[in-house]
XYZ file of C-alpha atoms in Angstrom:
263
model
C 0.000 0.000 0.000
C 2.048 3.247 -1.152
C 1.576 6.370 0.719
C 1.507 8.927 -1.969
C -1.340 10.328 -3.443
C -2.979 10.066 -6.868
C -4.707 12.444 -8.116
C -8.084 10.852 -8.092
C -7.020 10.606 -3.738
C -6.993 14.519 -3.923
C -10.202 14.939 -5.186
C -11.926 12.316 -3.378
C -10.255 14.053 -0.397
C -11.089 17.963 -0.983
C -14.056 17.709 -3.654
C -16.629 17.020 -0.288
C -15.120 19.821 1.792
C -15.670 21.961 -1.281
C -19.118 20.640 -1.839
C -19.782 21.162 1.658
C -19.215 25.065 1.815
C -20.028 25.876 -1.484
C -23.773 23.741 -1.304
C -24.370 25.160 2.295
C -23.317 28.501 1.033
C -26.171 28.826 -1.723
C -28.835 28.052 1.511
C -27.321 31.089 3.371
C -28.135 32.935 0.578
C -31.119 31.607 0.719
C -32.219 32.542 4.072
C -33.701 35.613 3.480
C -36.378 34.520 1.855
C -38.024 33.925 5.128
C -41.708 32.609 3.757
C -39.659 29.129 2.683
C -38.072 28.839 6.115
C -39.054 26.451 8.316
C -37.863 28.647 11.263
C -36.965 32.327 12.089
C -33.905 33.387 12.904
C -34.919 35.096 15.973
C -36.153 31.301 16.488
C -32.915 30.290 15.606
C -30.902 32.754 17.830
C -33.295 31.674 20.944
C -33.051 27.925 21.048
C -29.777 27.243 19.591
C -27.243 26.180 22.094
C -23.683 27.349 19.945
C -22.808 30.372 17.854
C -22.644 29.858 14.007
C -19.138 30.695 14.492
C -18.564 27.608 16.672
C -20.597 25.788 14.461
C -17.880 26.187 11.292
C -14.772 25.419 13.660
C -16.469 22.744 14.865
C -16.955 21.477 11.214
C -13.579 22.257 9.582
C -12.622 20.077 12.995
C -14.305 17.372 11.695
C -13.510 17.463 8.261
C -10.106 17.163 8.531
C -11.114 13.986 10.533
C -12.799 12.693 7.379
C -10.301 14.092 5.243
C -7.980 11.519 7.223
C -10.280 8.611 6.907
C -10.951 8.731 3.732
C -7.216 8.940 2.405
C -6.887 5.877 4.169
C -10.127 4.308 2.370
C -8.617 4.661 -0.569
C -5.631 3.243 0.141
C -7.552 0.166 0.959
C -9.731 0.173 -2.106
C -6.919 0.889 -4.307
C -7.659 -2.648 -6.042
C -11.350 -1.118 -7.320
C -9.570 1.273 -9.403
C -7.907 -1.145 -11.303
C -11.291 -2.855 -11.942
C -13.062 0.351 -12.536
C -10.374 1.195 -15.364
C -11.175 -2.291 -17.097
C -14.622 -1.809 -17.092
C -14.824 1.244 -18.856
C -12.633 0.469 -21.365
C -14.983 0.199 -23.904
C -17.938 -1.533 -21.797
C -21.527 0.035 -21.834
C -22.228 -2.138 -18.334
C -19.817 -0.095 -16.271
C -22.620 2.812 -16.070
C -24.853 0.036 -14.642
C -22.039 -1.073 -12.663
C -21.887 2.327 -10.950
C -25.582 2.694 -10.614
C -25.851 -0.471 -8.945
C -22.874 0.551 -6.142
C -24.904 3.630 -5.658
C -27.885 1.876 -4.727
C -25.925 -0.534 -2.525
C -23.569 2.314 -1.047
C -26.956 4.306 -0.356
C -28.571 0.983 1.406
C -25.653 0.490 3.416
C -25.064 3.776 4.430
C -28.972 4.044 5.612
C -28.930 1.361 7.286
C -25.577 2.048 9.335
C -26.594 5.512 10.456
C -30.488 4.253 11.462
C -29.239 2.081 14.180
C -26.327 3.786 15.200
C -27.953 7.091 15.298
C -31.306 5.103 17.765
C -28.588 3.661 19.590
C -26.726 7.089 20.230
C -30.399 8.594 21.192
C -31.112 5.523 23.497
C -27.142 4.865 25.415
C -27.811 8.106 27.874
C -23.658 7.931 27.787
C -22.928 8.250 24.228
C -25.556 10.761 23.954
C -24.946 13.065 26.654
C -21.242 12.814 25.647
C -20.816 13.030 21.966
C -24.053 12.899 20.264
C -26.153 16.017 22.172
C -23.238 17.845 20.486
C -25.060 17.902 17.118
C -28.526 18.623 19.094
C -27.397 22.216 20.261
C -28.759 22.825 16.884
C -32.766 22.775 17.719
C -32.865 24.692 14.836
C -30.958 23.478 12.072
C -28.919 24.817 9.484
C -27.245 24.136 6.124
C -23.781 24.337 7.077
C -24.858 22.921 10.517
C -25.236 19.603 8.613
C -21.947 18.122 10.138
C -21.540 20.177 13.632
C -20.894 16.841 16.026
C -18.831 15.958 18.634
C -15.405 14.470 16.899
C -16.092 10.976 18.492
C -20.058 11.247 17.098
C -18.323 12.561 13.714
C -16.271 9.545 13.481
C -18.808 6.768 14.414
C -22.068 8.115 12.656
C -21.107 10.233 9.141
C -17.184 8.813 8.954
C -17.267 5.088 9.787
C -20.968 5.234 7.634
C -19.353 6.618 4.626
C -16.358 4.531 4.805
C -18.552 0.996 5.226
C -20.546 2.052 2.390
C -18.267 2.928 -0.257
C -16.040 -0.087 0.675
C -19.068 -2.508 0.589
C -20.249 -1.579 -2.629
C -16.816 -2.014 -4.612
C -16.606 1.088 -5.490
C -13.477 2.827 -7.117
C -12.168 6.306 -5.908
C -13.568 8.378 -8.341
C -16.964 6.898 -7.528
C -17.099 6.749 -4.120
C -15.873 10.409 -4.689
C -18.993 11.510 -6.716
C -20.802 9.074 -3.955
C -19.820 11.414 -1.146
C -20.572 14.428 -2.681
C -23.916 13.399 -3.361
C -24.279 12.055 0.022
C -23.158 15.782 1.342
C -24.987 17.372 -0.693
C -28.467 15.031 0.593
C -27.149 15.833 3.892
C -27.030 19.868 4.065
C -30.141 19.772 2.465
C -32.227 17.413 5.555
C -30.636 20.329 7.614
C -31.317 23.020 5.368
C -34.431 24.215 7.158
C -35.647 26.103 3.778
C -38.488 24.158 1.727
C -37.647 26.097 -2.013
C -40.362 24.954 -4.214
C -39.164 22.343 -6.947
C -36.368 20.931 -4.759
C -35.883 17.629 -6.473
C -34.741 16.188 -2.885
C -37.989 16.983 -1.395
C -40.165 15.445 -4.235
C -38.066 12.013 -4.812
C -37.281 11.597 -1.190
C -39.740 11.658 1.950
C -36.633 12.386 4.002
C -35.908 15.421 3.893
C -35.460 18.607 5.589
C -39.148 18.606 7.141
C -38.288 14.997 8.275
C -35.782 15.786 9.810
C -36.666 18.732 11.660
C -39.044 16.984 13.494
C -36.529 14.640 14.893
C -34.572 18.077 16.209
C -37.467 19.368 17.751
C -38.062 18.306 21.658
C -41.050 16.259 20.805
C -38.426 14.168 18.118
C -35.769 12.548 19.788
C -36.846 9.400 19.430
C -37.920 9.373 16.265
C -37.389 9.893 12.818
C -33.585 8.630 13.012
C -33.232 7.942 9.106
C -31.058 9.979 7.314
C -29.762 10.164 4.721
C -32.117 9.145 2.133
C -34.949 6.535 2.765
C -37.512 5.975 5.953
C -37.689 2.416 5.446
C -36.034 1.674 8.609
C -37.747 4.201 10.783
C -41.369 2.625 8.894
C -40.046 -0.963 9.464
C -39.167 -0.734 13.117
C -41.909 1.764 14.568
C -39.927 5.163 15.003
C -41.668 6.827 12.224
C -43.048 10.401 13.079
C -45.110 11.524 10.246
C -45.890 15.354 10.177
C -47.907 18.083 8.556
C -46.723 21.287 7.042
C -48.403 24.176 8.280
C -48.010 27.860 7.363
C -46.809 30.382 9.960
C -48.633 33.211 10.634
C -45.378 35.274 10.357
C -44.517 33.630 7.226
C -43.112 30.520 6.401
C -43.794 26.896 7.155
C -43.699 24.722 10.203
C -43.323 21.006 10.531
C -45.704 19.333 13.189
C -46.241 15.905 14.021
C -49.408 14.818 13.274
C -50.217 12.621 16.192
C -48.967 12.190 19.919
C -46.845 9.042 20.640
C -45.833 7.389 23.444
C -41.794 6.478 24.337
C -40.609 4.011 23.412
């Protein structure tokens, strides 16, 4: 296993930071169209437990963490490169190929972060200690997407991505353009700004409403999925289904639509 870098390793190591800022950056923007928002930012200001400021050191903190992790992945999946290469020379099947790891990668991944993320909520130690880091955000945030505790960082988004792209075969480049698409899925569940025509919102059911619910107080123990399907949280009772309602002041709000008792 050589330790220099390719340049394929670059990109799959800076190309998700970039997405990152650059994605979450267009949703700042976006903010001041407050009728889209699912919460004020005197809302935001009140119940948020950290500074925006902490927020992106707290971020850059963990994406150099990643950053680590994921030069290391592709040292291990060096091997999937060579495959890659032979499969696209000159073979329509690779594009199914790739479409195929995505599906697995996004299966995998899914199912990884459902039960570690109900087992975070449930183990009062890992939550109190790493996880309530990322739940200082009541309100979420697009660049907020990744704001954890470094140990939560690891285990949960990290480990996840890692598992994923190494179960599915994938090669570097596409476990690159995997991760990018996961980040990108990611800031938008946090976004907290329903734009009409958001292609995440109408394919997926989670999304940013989804997953506000699970930040509010009345959440916590539900609506774990992330990043893409509910199966799991359908499958094994933690579903919290909601209703969109318009705020008076403008905007929307997310509200569950029935009372449930704890689990």
């Amino acid at each position: 296993m050589a330790l220099g870098i390719s340049s394929d390793e670059l990109l799959g190591i800076l190309m998700p930071v970039l997405v990152y800022w650059i994605y979450s950056g267009m949703y700042v923007i976006l903010e001041s169209f407050e009728k889209y928002k699912l919460h004020s930012r005197k809302e935001e200001e009140e119940k948020n437990l950290v500074s925006r400021i902490t927020v992106v050191k707290g971020v850059l903190l963990q994406q150099s963490i990643q950053a680590t992790i994921n030069f290391l992945l592709f040292k291990v999946i060096e091997g999937n490169d060579a495959m890659a290469a032979a499969d696209f020379a000159g073979q329509p099947s690779s594009f199914i190929v790739i479409i195929r790891q995505f599906v697995v990668a996004m299966f995998v991944l899914d199912t990884y972060q459902y039960f570690t993320h109900r087992y975070m909520h449930h183990n009062k130690f890992l939550y109190r200690n790493f996880h309530s880091y990322h739940h200082r955000l009541v309100v979420p945030y697009s660049f907020g997407a990744l704001y954890s505790h470094q140990v939560d960082g690891f285990l949960f988004d990290t480990m996840g991505g890692a598992l994923a792209a190494f179960l599915s075969g994938m090669s570097t480049r596409t476990s690159t353009f995997f991760f990018c698409f996961a980040t990108i899925k990611t800031i938008d569940d946090h976004c907290g700004i329903l734009i009409p025509g958001n292609p995440f919102h109408i394919i997926f059911w989670n999304n940013t409403a989804f997953h506000d619910v699970h930040h509010q107080l009345c959440g916590g123990k539900y609506n774990f999925s992330q990043p893409f399907f509910v199966m799991w949280d359908k499958i094994m009772g933690t579903y919290m289904p909601y209703s969109l309602q318009k705020r008076a002041e403008g905007g929307f709000e997310a509200l569950p639509v029935k009372e449930r008792k704890d689990d």
